[in-house]
Structure formats: C-alpha cells, structure tokens
XYZ file of N, CA and C in Angstrom:
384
model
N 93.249 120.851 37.312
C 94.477 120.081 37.292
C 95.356 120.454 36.088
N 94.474 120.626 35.271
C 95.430 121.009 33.865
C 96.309 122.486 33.623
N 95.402 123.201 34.689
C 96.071 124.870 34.803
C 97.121 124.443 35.731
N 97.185 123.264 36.928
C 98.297 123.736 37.443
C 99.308 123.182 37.290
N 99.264 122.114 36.256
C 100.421 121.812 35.494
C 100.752 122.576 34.390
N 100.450 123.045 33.724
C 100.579 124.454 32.880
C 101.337 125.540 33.695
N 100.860 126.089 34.859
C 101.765 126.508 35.555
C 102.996 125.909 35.646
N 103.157 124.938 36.299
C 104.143 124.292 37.039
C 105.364 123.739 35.843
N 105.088 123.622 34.641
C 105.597 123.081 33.303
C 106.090 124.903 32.398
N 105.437 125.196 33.179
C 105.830 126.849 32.618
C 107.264 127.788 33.386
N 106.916 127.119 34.603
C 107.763 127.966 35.485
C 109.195 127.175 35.556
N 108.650 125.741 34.940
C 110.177 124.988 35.078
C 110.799 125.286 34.016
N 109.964 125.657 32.613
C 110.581 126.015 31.398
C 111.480 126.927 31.569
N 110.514 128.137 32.280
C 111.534 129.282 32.478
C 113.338 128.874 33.298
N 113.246 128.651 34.119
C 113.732 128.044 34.986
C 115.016 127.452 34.205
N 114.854 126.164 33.707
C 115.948 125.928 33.019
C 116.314 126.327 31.665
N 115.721 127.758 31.244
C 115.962 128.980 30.066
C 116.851 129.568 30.582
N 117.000 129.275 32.009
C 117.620 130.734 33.076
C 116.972 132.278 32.198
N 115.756 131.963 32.602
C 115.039 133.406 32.598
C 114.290 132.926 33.831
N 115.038 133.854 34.905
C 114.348 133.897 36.654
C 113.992 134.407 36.840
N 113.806 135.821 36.056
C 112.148 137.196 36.478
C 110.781 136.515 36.284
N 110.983 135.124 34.903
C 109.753 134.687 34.702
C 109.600 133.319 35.569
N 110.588 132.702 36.035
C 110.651 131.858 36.512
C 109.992 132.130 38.291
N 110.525 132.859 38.600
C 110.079 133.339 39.705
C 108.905 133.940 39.712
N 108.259 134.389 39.266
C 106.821 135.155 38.857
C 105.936 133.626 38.890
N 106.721 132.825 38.339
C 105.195 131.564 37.852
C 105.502 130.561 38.976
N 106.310 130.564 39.717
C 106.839 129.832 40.584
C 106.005 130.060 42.279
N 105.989 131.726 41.987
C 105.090 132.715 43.291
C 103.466 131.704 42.691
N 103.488 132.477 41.838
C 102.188 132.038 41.119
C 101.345 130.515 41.510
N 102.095 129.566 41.282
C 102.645 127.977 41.964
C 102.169 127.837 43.091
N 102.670 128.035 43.856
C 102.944 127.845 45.437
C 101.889 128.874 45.727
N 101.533 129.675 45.480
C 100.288 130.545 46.318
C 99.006 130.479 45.817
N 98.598 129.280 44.523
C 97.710 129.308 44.076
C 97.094 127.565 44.295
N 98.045 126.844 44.322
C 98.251 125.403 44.304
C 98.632 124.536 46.112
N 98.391 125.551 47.515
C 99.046 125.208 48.198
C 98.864 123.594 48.751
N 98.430 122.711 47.920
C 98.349 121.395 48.082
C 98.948 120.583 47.221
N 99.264 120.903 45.987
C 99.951 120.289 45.141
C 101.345 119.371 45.625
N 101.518 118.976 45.183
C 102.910 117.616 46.212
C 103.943 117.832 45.452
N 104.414 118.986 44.760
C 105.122 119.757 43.994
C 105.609 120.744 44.510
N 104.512 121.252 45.368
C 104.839 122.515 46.215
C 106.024 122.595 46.570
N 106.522 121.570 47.442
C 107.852 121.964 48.297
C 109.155 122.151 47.395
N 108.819 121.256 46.145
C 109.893 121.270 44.811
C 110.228 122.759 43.984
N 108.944 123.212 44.343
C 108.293 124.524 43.359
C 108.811 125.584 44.784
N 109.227 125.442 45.782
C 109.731 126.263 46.847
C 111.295 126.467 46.706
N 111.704 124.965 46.636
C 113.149 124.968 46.527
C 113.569 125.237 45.286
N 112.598 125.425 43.967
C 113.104 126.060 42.921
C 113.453 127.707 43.162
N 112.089 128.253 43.580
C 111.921 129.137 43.968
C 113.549 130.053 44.646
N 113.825 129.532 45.582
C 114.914 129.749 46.285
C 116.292 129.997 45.214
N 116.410 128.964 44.836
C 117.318 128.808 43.715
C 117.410 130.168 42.633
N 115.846 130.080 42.253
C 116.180 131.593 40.907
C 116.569 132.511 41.549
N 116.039 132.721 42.833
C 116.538 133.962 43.673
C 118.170 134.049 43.543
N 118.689 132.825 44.330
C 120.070 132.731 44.103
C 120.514 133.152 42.939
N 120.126 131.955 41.794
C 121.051 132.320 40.441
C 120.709 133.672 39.434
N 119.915 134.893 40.386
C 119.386 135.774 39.626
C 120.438 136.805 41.020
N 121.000 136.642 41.847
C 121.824 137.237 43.082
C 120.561 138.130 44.049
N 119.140 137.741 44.163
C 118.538 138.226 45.063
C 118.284 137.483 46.116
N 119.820 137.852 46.798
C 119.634 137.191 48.062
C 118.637 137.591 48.954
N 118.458 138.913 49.314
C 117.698 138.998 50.550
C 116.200 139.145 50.512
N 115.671 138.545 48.851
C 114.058 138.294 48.546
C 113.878 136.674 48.887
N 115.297 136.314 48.445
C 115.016 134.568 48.823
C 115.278 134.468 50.410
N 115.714 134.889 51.470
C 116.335 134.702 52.666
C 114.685 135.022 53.144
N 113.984 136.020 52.567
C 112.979 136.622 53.385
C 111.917 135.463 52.788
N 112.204 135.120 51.441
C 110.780 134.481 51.448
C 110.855 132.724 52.238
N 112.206 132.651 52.070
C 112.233 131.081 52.866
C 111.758 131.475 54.473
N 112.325 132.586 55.282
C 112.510 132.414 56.510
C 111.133 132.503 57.423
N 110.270 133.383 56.346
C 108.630 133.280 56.070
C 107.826 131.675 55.597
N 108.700 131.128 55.471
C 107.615 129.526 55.444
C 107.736 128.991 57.072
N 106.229 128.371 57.359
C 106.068 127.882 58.690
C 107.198 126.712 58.469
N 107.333 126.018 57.657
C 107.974 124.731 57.657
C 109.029 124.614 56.743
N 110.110 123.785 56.885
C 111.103 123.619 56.053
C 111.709 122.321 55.736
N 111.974 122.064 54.990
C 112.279 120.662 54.211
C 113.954 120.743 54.291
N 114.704 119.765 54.779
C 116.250 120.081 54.278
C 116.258 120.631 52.727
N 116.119 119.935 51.951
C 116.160 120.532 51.096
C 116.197 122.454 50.553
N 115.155 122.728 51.732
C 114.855 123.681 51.429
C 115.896 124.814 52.412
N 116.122 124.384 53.606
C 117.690 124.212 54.195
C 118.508 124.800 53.414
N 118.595 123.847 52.404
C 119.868 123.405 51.821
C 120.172 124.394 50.889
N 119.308 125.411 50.406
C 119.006 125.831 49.154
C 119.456 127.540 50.039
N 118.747 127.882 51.275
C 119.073 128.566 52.245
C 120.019 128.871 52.759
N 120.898 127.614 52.981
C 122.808 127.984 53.306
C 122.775 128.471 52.524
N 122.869 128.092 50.715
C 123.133 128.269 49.672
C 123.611 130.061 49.730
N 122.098 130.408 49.876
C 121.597 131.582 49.617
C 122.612 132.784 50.931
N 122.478 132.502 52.228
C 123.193 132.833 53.027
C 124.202 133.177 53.229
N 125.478 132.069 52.449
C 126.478 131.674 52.175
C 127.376 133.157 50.912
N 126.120 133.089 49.870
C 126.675 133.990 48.484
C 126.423 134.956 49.127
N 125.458 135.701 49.858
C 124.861 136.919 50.576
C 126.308 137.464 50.996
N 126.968 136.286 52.050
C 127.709 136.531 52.562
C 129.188 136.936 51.919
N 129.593 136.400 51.101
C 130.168 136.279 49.710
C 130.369 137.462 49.922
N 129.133 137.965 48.875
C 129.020 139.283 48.298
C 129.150 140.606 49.562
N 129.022 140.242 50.640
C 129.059 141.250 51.723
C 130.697 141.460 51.961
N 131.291 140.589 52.122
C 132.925 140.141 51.811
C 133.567 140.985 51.022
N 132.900 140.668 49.725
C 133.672 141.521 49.122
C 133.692 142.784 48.848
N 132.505 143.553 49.235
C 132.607 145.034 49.602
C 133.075 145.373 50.599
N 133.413 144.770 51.582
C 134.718 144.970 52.863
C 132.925 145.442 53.840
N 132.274 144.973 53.504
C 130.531 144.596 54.531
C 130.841 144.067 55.607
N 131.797 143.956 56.400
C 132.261 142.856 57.389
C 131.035 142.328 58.044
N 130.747 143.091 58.732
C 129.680 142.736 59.929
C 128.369 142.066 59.221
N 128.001 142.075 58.038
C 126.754 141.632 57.257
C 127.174 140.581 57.112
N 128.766 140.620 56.818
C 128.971 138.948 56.259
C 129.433 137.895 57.573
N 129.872 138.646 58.330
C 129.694 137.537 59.328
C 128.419 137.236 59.661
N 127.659 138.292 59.785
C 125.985 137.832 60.169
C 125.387 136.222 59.368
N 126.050 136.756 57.893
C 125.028 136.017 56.857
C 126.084 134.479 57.080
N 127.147 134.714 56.826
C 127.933 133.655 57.171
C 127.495 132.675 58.632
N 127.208 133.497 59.406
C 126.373 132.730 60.531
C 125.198 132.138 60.492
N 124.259 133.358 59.822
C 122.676 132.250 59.217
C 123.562 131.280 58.608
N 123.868 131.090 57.482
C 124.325 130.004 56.780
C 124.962 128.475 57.666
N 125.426 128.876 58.653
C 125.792 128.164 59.462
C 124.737 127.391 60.332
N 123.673 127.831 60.746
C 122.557 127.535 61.268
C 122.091 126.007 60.449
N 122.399 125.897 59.218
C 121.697 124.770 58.447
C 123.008 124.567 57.708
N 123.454 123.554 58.580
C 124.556 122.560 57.868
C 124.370 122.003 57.404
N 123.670 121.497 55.972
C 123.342 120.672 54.684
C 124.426 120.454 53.947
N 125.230 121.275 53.398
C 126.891 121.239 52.880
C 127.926 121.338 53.200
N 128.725 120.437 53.483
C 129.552 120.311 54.158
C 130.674 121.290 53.912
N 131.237 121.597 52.434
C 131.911 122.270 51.895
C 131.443 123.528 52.248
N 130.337 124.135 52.126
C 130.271 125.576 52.496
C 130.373 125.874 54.061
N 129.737 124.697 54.898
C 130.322 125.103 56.654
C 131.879 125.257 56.358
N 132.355 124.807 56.124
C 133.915 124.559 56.370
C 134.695 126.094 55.427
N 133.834 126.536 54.243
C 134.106 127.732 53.772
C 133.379 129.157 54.948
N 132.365 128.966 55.080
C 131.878 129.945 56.022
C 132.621 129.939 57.451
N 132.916 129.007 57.881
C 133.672 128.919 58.939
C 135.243 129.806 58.613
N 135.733 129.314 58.104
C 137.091 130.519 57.073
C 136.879 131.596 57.292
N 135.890 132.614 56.688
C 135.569 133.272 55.816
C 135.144 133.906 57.494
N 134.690 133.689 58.437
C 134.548 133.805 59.422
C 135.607 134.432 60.233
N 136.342 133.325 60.378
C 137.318 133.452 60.878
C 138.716 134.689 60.672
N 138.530 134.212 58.937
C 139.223 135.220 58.285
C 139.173 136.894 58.672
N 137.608 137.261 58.736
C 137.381 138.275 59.674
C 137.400 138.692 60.243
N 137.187 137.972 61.697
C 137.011 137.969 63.152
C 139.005 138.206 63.515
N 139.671 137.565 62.789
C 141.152 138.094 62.773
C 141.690 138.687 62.514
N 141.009 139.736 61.309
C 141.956 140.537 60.488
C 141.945 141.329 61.326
C-alpha cells in the first residue's frame, strides 16, 4: 500500500511540475501495476492529460481508445485530445486528418464549447 501511494504521490508531483515525460512514465507505471486501486480511473484521466499538455496526441488517442471501458471523464479528456490533434492538423493545411480528428472528437460530446468549435472548424473545411 505504501509503494502505491509513493507511486501515485510521485506521478502527481510530476504532473503538477509540468514535467510529463516523468509524469507519464509513473502514471503508466500506476495503472499497470495497481489495476485495482480506486485511483486508477483518476491516474487514467491524468494520464490523458500529460499526453495532451506535452502535444502527444496520437500516444494519448491510442492509449485511451485501448481501454475496455471509459468514464466520461475520461471522454472528456479524449475530445480534449481529438479536438488539439485536430487543431494541429488545421494548421498544416492536414485537411482530411483534421476533419477525421475533428469527427472523433465529436463522437464524445462532454464540452460543449469544443462541439460547437469542431463543428466550425468542420465546416470551415468541408467549404473552402
């Protein structure tokens, strides 16, 4: 019990250091060592997140879309991720990636503000 709060107190440190190479390393670490812990799903949707705020979208897209189960939350964290993918596909003139990703993102309407941006951003495309 004491290692896997040591973990779990380690990976959040990192985490809000915004150091996400280590954050993500102890976070894997977490969740594949602990898969009962009642943290887990918290330690998933962190997970997701460093991916995001570190811009590896398509390690977080693959490792969420790889869980049997999903929590809104974890949803939520997924538009997120979908959404910037898409972003970033945008702005290299990526069209077709970003409508793709703009569409996953769409799949899990958790934010209201980003459907209504992906929908745009969509659109914006599909017209030019």
């Amino acid at each position: 019990m004491i290692e896997q709060e040591a973990v779990w107190n380690l990976a959040k440190v990192y985490f809000e250091l915004e150091r996400y190479p280590e954050a993500i390393d102890n976070l894997k670490l977490f969740i594949s060592s602990y898969p009962q812990n009642p943290k887990r799903e918290e330690a998933i949707e962190l997970l997701g997140r460093a991916y995001l705020y570190s811009n590896q979208y398509e390690e977080a897209m693959a490792y969420i879309e790889s869980l049997p189960q999903r929590s809104p939350s974890i949803n939520r964290a997924y538009q997120q991720i979908a959404f910037s993918q898409g972003v970033e596909n945008f702005n290299r003139a990526d069209y077709n990636q970003a409508v793709a990703m703009f569409q996953k993102s769409l799949r899990y309407p958790q934010i209201p503000e980003l459907v209504k941006m992906a929908q745009f951003l969509d659109c914006r495309i599909l017209f030019a």
